[in-house]
Coordinates of C-alpha atoms (C1' of nucleotides) in Angstrom, one line a residue:
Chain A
X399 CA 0.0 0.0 0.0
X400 CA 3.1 2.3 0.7
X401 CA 4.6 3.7 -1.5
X402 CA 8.0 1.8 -1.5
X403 CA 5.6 -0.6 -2.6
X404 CA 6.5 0.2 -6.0
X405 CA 8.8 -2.7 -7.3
X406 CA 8.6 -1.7 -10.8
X407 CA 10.6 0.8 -12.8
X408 CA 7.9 1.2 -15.7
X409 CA 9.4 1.9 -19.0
X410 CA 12.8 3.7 -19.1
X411 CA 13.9 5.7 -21.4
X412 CA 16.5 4.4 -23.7
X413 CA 19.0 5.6 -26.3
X414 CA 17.8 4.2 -30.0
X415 CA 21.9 2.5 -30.2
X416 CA 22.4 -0.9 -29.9
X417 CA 21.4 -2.5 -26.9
X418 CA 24.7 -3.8 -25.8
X419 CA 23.4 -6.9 -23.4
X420 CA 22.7 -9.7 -25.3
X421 CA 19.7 -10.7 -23.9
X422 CA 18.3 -7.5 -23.7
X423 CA 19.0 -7.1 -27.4
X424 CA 16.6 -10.5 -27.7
X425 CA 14.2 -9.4 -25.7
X426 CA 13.8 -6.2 -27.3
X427 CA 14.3 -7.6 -30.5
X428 CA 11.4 -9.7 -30.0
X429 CA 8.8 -7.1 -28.5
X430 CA 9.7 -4.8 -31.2
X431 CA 9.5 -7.0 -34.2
X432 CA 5.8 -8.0 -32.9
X433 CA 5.1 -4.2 -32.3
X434 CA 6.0 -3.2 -35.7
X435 CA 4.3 -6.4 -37.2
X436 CA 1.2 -5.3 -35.2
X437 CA 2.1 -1.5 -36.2
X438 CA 1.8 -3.1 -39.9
X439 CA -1.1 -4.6 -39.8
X440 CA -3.0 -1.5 -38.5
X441 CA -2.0 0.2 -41.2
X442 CA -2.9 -1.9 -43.4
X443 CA -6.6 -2.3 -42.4
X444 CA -7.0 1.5 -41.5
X445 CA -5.9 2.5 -45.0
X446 CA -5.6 -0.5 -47.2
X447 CA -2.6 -0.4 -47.6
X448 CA -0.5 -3.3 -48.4
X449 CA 2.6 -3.9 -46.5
X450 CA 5.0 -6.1 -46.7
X451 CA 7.8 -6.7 -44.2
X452 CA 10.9 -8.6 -44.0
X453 CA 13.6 -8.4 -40.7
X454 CA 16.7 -10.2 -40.5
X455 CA 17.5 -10.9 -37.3
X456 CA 21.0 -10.6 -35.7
X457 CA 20.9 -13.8 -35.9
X458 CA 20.5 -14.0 -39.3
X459 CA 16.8 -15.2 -39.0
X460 CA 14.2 -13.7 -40.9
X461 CA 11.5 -12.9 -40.3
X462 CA 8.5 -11.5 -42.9
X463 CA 5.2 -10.0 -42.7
X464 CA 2.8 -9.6 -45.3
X465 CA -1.0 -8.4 -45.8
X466 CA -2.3 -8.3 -49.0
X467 CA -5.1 -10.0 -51.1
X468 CA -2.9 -13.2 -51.5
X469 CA -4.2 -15.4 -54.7
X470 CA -5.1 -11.8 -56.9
X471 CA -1.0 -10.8 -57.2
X472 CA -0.2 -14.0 -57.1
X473 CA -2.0 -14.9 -60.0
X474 CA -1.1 -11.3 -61.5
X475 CA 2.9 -12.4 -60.7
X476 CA 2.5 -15.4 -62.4
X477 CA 0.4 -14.4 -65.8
X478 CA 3.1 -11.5 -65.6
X479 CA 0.0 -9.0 -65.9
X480 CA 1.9 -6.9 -63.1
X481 CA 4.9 -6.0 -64.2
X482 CA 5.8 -6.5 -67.7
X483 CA 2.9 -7.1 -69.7
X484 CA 2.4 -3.5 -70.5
X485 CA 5.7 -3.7 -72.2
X486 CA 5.3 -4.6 -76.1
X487 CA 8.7 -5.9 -76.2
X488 CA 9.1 -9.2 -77.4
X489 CA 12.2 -10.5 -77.3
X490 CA 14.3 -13.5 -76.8
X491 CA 14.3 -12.9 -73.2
X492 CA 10.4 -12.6 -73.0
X493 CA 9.9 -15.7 -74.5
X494 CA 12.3 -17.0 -71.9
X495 CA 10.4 -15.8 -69.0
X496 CA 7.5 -16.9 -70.7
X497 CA 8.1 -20.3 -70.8
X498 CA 9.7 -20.2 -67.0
X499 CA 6.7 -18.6 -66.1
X500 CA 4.5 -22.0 -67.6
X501 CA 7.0 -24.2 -65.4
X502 CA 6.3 -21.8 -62.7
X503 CA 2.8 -21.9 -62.6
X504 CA 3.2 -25.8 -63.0
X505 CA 5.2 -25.8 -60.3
X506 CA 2.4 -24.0 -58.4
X507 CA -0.2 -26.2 -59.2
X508 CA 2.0 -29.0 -57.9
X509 CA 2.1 -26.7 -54.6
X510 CA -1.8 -26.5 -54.7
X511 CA -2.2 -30.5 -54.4
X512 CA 0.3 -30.6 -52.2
X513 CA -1.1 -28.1 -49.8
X514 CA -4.5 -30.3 -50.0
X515 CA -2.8 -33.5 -49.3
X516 CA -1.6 -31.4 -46.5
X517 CA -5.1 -30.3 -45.4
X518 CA -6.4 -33.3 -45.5
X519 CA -4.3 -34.9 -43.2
X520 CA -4.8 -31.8 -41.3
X521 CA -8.1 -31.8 -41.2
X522 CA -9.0 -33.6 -37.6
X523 CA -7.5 -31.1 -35.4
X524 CA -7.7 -28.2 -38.0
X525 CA -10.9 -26.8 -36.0
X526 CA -9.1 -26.8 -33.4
X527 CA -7.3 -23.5 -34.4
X528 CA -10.1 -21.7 -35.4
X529 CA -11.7 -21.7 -31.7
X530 CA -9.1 -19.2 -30.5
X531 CA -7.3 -16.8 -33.2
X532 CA -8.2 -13.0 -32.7
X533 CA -8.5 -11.1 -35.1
X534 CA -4.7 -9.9 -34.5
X535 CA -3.3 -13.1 -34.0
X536 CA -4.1 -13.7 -38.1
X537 CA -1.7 -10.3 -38.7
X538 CA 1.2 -11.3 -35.8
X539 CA 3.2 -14.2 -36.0
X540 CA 2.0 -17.2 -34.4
X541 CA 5.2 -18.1 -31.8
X542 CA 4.3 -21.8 -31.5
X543 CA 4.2 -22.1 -34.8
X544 CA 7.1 -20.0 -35.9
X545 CA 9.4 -22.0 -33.3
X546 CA 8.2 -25.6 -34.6
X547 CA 8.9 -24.1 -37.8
X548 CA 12.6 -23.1 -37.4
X549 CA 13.6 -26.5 -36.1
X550 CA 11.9 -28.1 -39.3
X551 CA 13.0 -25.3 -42.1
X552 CA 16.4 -26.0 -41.1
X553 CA 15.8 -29.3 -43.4
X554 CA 15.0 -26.5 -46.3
X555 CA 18.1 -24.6 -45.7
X556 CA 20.1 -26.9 -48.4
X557 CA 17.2 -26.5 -50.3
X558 CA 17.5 -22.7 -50.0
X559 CA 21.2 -22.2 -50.2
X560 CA 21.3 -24.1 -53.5
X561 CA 18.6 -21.9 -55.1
X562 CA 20.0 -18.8 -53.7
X563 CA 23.2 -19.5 -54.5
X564 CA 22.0 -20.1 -58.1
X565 CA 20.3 -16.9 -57.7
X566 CA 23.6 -15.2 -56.9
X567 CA 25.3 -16.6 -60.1
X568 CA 22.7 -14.8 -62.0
X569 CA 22.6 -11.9 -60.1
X570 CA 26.4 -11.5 -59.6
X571 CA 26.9 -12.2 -63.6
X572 CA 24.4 -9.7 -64.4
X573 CA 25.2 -7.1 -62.6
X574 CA 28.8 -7.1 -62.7
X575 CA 29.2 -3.6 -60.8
X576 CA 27.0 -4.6 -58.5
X577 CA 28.1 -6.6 -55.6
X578 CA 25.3 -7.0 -53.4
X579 CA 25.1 -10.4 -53.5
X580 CA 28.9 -10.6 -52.2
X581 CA 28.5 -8.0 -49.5
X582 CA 25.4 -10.1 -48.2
X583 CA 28.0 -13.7 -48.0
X584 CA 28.5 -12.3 -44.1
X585 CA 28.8 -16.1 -42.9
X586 CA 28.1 -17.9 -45.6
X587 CA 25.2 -17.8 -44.4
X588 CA 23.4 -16.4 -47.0
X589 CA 19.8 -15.1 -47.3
X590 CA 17.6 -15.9 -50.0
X591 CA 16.9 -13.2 -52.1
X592 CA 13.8 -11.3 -50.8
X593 CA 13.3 -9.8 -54.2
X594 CA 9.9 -9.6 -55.3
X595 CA 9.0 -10.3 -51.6
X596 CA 6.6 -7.5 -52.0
X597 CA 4.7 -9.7 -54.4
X598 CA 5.6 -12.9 -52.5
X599 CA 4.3 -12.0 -49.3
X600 CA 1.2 -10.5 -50.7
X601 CA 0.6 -14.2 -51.5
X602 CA -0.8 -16.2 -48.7
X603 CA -2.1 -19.6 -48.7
X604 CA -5.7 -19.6 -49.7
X605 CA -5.3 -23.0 -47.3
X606 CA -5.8 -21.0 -44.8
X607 CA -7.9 -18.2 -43.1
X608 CA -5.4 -15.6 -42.4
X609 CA -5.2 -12.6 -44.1
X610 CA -1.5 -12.4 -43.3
X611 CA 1.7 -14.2 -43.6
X612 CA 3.9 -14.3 -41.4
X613 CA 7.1 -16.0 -42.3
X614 CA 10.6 -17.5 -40.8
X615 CA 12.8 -18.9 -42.7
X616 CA 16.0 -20.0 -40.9
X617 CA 18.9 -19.4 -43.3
Chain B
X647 CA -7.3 31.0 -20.1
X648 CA -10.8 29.9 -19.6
X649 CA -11.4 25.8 -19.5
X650 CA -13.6 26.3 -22.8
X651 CA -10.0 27.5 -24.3
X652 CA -9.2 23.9 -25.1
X653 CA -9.9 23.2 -28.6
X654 CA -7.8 20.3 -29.4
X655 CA -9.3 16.8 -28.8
X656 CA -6.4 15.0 -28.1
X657 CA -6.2 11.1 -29.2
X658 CA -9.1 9.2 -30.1
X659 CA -9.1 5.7 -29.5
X660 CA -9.9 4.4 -32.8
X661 CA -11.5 1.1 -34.1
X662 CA -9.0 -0.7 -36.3
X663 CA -11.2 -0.7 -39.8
X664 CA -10.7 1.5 -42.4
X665 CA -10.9 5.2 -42.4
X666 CA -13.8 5.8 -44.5
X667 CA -12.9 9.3 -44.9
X668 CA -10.3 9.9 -47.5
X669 CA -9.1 13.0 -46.5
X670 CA -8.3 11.2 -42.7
X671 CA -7.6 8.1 -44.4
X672 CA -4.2 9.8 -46.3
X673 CA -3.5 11.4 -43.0
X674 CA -3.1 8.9 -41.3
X675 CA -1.4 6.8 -43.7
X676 CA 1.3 9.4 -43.8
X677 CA 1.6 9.4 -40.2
X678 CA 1.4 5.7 -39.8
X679 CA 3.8 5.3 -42.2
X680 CA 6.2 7.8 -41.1
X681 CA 6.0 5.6 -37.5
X682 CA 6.3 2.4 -38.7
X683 CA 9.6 3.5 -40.8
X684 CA 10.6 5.2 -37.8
X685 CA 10.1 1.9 -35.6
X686 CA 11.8 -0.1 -38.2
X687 CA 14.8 1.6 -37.6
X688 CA 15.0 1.8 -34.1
X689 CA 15.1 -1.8 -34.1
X690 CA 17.8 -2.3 -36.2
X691 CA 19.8 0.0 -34.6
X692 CA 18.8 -1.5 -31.3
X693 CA 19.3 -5.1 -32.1
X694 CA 21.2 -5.0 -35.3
X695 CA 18.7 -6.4 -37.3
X696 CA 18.3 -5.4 -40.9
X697 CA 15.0 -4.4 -41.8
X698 CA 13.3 -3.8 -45.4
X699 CA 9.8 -2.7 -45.9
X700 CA 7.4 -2.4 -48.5
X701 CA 4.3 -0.4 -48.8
X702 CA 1.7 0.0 -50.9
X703 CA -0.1 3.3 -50.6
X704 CA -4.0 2.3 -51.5
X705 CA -3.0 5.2 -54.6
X706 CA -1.0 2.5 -55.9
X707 CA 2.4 4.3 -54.3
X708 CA 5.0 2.0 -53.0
X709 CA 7.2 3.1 -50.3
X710 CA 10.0 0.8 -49.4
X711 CA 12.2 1.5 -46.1
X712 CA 15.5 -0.8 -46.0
X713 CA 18.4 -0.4 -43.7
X714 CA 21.5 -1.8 -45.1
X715 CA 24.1 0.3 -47.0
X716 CA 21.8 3.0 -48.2
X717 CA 24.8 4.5 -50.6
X718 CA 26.0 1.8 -52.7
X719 CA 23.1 0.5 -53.5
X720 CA 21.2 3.4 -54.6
X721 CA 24.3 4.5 -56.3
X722 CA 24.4 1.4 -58.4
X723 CA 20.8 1.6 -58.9
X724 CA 20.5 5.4 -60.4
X725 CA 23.1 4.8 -62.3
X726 CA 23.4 1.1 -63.3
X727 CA 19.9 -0.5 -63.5
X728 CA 18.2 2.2 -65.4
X729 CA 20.9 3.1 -67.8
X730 CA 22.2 -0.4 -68.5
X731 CA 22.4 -1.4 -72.1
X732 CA 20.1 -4.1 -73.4
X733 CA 22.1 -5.0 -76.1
X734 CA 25.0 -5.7 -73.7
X735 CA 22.9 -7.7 -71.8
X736 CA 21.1 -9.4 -74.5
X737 CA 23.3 -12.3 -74.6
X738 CA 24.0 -12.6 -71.2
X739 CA 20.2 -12.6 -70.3
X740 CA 20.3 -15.5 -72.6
X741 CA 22.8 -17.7 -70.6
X742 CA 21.4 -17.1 -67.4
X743 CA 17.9 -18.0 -68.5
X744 CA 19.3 -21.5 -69.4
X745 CA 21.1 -22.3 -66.7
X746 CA 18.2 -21.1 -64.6
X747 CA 15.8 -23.2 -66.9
X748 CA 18.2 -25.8 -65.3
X749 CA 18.0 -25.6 -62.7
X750 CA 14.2 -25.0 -62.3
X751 CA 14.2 -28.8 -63.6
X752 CA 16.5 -29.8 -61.1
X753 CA 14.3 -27.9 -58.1
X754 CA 11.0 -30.0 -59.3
X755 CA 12.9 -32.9 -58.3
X756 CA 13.6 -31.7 -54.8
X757 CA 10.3 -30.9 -54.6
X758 CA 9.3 -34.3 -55.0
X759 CA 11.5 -35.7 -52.5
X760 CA 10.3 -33.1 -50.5
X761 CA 7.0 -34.6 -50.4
X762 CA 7.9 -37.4 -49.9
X763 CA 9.2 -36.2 -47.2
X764 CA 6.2 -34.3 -46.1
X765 CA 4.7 -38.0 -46.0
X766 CA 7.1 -39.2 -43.7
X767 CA 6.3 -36.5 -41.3
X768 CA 3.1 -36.6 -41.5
X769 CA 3.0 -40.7 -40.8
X770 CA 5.4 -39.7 -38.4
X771 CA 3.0 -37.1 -36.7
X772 CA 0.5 -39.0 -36.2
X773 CA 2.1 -41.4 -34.5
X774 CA 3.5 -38.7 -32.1
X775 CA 0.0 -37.8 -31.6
X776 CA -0.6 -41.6 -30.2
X777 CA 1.7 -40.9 -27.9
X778 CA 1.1 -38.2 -25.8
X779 CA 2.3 -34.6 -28.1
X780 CA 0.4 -31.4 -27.7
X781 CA -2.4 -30.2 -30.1
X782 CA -0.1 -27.6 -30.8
X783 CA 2.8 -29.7 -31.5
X784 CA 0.8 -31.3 -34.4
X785 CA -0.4 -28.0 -35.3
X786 CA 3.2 -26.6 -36.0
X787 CA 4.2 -29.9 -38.0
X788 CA 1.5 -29.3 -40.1
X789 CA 1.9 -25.3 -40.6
X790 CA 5.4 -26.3 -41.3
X791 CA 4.6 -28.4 -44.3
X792 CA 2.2 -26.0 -45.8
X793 CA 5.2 -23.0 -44.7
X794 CA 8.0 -25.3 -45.9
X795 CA 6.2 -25.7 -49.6
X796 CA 5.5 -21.6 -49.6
X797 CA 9.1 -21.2 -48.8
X798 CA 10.1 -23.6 -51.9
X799 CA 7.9 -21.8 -54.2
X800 CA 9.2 -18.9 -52.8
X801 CA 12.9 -19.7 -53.2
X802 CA 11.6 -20.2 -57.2
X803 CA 9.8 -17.1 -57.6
X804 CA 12.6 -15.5 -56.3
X805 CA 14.6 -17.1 -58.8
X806 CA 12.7 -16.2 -61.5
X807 CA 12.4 -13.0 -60.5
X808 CA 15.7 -12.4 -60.4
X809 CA 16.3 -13.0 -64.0
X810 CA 12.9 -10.9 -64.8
X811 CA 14.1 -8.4 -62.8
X812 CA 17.2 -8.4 -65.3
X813 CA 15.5 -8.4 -68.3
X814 CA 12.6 -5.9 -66.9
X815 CA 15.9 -3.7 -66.5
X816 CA 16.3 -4.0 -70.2
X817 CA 12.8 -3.5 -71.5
X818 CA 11.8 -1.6 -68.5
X819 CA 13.9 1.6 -69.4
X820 CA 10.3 3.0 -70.8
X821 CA 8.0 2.0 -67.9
X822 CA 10.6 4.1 -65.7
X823 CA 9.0 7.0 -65.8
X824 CA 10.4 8.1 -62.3
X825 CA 10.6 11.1 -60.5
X826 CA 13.6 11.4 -58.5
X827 CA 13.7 12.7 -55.2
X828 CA 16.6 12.1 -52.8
X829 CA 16.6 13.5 -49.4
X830 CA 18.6 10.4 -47.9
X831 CA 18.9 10.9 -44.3
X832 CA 15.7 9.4 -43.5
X833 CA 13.9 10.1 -46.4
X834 CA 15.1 8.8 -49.8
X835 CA 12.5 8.8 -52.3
X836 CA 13.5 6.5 -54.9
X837 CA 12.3 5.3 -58.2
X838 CA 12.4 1.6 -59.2
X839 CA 11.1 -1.2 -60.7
X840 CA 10.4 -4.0 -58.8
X841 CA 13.4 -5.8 -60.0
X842 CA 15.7 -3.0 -58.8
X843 CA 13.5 -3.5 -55.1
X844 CA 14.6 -6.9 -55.2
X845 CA 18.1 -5.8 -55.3
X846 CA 17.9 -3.8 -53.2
X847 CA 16.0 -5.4 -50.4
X848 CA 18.8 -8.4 -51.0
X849 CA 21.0 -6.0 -49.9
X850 CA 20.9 -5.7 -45.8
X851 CA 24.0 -5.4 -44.4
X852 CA 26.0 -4.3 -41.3
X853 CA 25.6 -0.9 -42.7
X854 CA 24.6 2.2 -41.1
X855 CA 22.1 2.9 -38.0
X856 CA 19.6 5.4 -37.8
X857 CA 19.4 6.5 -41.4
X858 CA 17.2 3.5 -42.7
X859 CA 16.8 3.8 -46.3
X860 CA 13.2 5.0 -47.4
X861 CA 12.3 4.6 -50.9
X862 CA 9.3 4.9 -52.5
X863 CA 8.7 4.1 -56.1
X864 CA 5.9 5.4 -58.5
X865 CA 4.1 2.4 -60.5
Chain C
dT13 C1' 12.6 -18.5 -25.3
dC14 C1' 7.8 -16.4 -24.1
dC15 C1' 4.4 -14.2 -20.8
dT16 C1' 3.2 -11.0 -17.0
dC17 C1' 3.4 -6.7 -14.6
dT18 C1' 3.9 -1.7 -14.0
dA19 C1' 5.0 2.9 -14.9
dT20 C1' 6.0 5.8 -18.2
dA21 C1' 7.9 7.1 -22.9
dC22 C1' 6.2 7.3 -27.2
dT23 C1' 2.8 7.7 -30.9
dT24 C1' -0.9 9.7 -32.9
dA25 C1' -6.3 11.4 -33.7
dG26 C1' -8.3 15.4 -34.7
dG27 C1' -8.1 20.1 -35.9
dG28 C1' -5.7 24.0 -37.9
dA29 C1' -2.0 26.5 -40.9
Chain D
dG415 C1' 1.1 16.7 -49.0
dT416 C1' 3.7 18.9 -44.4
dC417 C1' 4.0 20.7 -39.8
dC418 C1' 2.2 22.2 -35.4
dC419 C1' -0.5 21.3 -31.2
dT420 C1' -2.6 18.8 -27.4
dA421 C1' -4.5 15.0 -25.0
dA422 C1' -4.7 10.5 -24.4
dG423 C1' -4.2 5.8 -26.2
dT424 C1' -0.5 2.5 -26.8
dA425 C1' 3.9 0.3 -26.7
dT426 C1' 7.5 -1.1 -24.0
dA427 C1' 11.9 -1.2 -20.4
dG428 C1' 13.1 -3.8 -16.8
dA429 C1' 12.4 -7.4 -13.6
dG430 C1' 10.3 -11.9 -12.4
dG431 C1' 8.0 -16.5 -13.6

DNA sequence: TCCTCTATACTTAGGGA
DNA sequence: GTCCCTAAGTATAGAGG
């Protein structure tokens, strides 16, 4: 009842420099990331807007936020109605994409079925998740879910690092003054390109009900 | 003087739905927007995390934040990505394509064996679930599958994006109709296509702290 | 690692220039 | 569109579980 009572400092004021404790830095890491996910979201259903969000963690995690109409860009990425479709250039390179763009969307489909598969087998506990979720929880990431998921995209990493490290072939040959892709080899641990993430992220999984994604992938 | 003097209202709580009133609704998109970059940066200064952003203003705006090495990339961009020649490139466009065609061949097949492995884990799961592991245990295998697929598909889109990206460069020299407007300390407003944004979202690094790129391209 | 708790720093709605 | 202003809603530092 006194006032010594008090055992709690309330929020401090802190310098915006690196928190030097490590711990700290996680902790803070952590509530921040989820505050600017949430921050996101907001602003995204008070202006509809879209955002997309990617952080790299210190410890080279990443983590992504996106809130978008997921199949619409999707779809518009893949026909190629977004970007370059407008153009009336048709060359050699067009025809290219073209064709990787067919594989692409093969690919997709392949996805699609897979994802059903996956339903299906999901299916006798998948009410379970719908009891619970908040509105919010669909925007923030899921913490259960992104932990399980670390442990289990580690098996992707391979997976990754031999498509990104394609990726930097091309990238590195193309743009030969531009080293980007060398620059970002800061352990060898190298994060896949989040190009087009804008696009990406606006996709979600129509498997689900969230009208966000929230992603971690482990590189 | 008088208690009647008071004519601001102070904060309103608001609901979290859109703004139905344009006016408010670009207000506070610009504000919002201006705290979210502002957020962003504070945590990678605090934790050292590398943070890119992208937003799309419901007018079809992007604004992209990044914190890496603000300098060289833009630098490269202004100059390199919208001046490049597509005749140089022409050829080189061509290799890459292959090879990438390649390898796009060779990721199918890890998808495969990815399922397969999906399979496993999912026999594997429900055996666990015999046993005695949490609803939310099963839960996060099975996100992990549907996240693990996304995250291949998105490892290929990034791939072929990357070579789009190149050859948008080329053909995209007309759609680049950009204004230019660089402020860089925490407001850079810069014009690119999307495959410029994937380069330059690739390109977190160590870099700088409280300057955060901000870029925002007209589409 | 994440959640809880508290006190308080920070952000921002609404209105005006 | 930006900036200012104020009041008050919100996010969060630090400590503990």
């Amino acid at each position: 009842m006194e006032a010594s009572k008090q055992k709690n400092k309330g929020l401090q004021k802190i310098e915006i420099k690196r928190v030097e404790r490590k711990s700290a830095r996680q902790v803070t890491f952590s509530k921040r990331k989820k505050g600017l996910f949430n921050k996101a979201s907001e602003l995204c259903v008070l202006c509809g807007a879209e955002v997309a969000i990617v952080i790299m963690s210190p410890h080279k995690r990443a983590f992504t936020f996106g809130h978008p109409n997921p199949d619409d860009v999707l779809d518009r990425f893949l026909t190629g109605a977004g970007a370059e479709s407008s153009l009336a250039a048709t060359t050699v390179e067009d025809e290219k994409l073209e064709r990787l763009k067919q594989e692409y969307v093969e690919l997709l489909n392949r996805l699609k079925e897979e994802e059903k598969k996956r339903d299906e087998i999901a299916k006798k506990r998948g009410n379970d998740r719908a009891n619970g979720v908040f509105w919010w929880d669909q925007y923030s990431i899921d913490d259960m879910e992104r932990d399980e998921l670390e442990l289990y995209l580690k098996s992707l990493e391979k997976l990754k690092t031999s498509v990104k490290s394609k990726v930097d072939e091309l990238a590195a040959a193309s743009v030969a003054s531009n080293n980007f892709v060398n620059q970002f080899n800061i352990d060898n641990n190298i994060p896949i390109d989040f190009g087009s993430e804008f696009d990406d992220l606006c996709c979600l999984l129509e498997g689900t009900n969230e009208d966000g994604i929230l992603r971690n992938l482990d590189l």
